[in-house]
mmCIF file of C-alpha atoms in Angstrom:
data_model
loop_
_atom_site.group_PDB
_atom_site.id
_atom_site.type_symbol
_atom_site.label_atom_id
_atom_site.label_comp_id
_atom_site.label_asym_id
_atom_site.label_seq_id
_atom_site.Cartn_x
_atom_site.Cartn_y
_atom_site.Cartn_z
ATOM 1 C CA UNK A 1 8.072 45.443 -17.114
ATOM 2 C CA UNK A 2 8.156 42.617 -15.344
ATOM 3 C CA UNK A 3 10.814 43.165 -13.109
ATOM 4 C CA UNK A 4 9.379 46.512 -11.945
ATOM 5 C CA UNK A 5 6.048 44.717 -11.066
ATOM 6 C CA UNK A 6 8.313 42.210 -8.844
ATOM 7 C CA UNK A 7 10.765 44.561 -7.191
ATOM 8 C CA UNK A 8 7.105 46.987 -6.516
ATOM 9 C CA UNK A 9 5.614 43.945 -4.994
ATOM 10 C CA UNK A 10 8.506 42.803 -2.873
ATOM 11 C CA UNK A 11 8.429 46.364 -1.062
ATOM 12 C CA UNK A 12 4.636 46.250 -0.925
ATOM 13 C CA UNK A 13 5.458 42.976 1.260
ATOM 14 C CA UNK A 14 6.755 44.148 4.843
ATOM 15 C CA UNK A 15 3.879 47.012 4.930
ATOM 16 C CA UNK A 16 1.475 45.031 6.623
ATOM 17 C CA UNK A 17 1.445 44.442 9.719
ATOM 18 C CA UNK A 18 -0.742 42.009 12.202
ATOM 19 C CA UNK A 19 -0.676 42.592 15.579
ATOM 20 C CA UNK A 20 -3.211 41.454 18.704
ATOM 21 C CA UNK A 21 -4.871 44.435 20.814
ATOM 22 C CA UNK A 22 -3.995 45.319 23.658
ATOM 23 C CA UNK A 23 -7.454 44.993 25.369
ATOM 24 C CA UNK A 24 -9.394 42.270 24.987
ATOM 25 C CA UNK A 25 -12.520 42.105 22.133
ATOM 26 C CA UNK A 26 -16.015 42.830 24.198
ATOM 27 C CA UNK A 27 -18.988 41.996 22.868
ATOM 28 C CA UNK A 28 -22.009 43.188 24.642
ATOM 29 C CA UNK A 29 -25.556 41.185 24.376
ATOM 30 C CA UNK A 30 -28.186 42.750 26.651
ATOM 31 C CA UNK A 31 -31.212 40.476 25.896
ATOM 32 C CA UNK A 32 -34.342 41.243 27.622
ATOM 33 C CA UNK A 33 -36.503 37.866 27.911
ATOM 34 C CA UNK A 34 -38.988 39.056 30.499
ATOM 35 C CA UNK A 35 -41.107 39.874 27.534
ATOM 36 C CA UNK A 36 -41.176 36.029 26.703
ATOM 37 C CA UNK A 37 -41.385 34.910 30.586
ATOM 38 C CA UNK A 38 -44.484 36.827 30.727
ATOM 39 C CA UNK A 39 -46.433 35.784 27.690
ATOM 40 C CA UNK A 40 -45.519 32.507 28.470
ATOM 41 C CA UNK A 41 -47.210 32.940 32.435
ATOM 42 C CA UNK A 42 -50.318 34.682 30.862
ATOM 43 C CA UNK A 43 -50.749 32.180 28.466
ATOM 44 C CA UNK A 44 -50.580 29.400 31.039
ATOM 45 C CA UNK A 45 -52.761 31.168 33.409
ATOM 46 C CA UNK A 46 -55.103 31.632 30.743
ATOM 47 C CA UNK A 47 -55.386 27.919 30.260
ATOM 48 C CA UNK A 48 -55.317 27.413 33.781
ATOM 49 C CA UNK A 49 -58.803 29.317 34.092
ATOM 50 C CA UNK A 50 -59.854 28.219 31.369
ATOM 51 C CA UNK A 51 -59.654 24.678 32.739
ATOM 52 C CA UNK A 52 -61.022 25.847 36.211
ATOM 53 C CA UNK A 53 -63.539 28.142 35.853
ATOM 54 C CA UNK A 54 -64.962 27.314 39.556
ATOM 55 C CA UNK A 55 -61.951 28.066 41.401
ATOM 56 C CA UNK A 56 -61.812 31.780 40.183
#
């Protein structure tokens, strides 16, 4: 029993197979931050005024 598990496994063996592709791996990140740039400026102007009312 044994021996069939062993000689099974040993042709199992040379099956697989690692190889690098061709191309190279891309990974894509399109992050949008002008949703962040902005909150950030109307928060700041929003202080600003609020700490200068008499210039506006």
């Amino acid at each position: 029993m044994m021996a069939g598990a062993v000689i099974l496994s040993a042709g199992l063996g040379g099956c697989i197979n690692i190889a690098a592709p061709e191309k190279p791996i891309v990974i894509e990140l399109n992050i949008n931050i002008r949703q962040e740039v902005i909150y950030r400026l109307a928060e700041d102007a929003a202080n600003t005024i609020e700490e200068n009312p008499d210039i506006f």
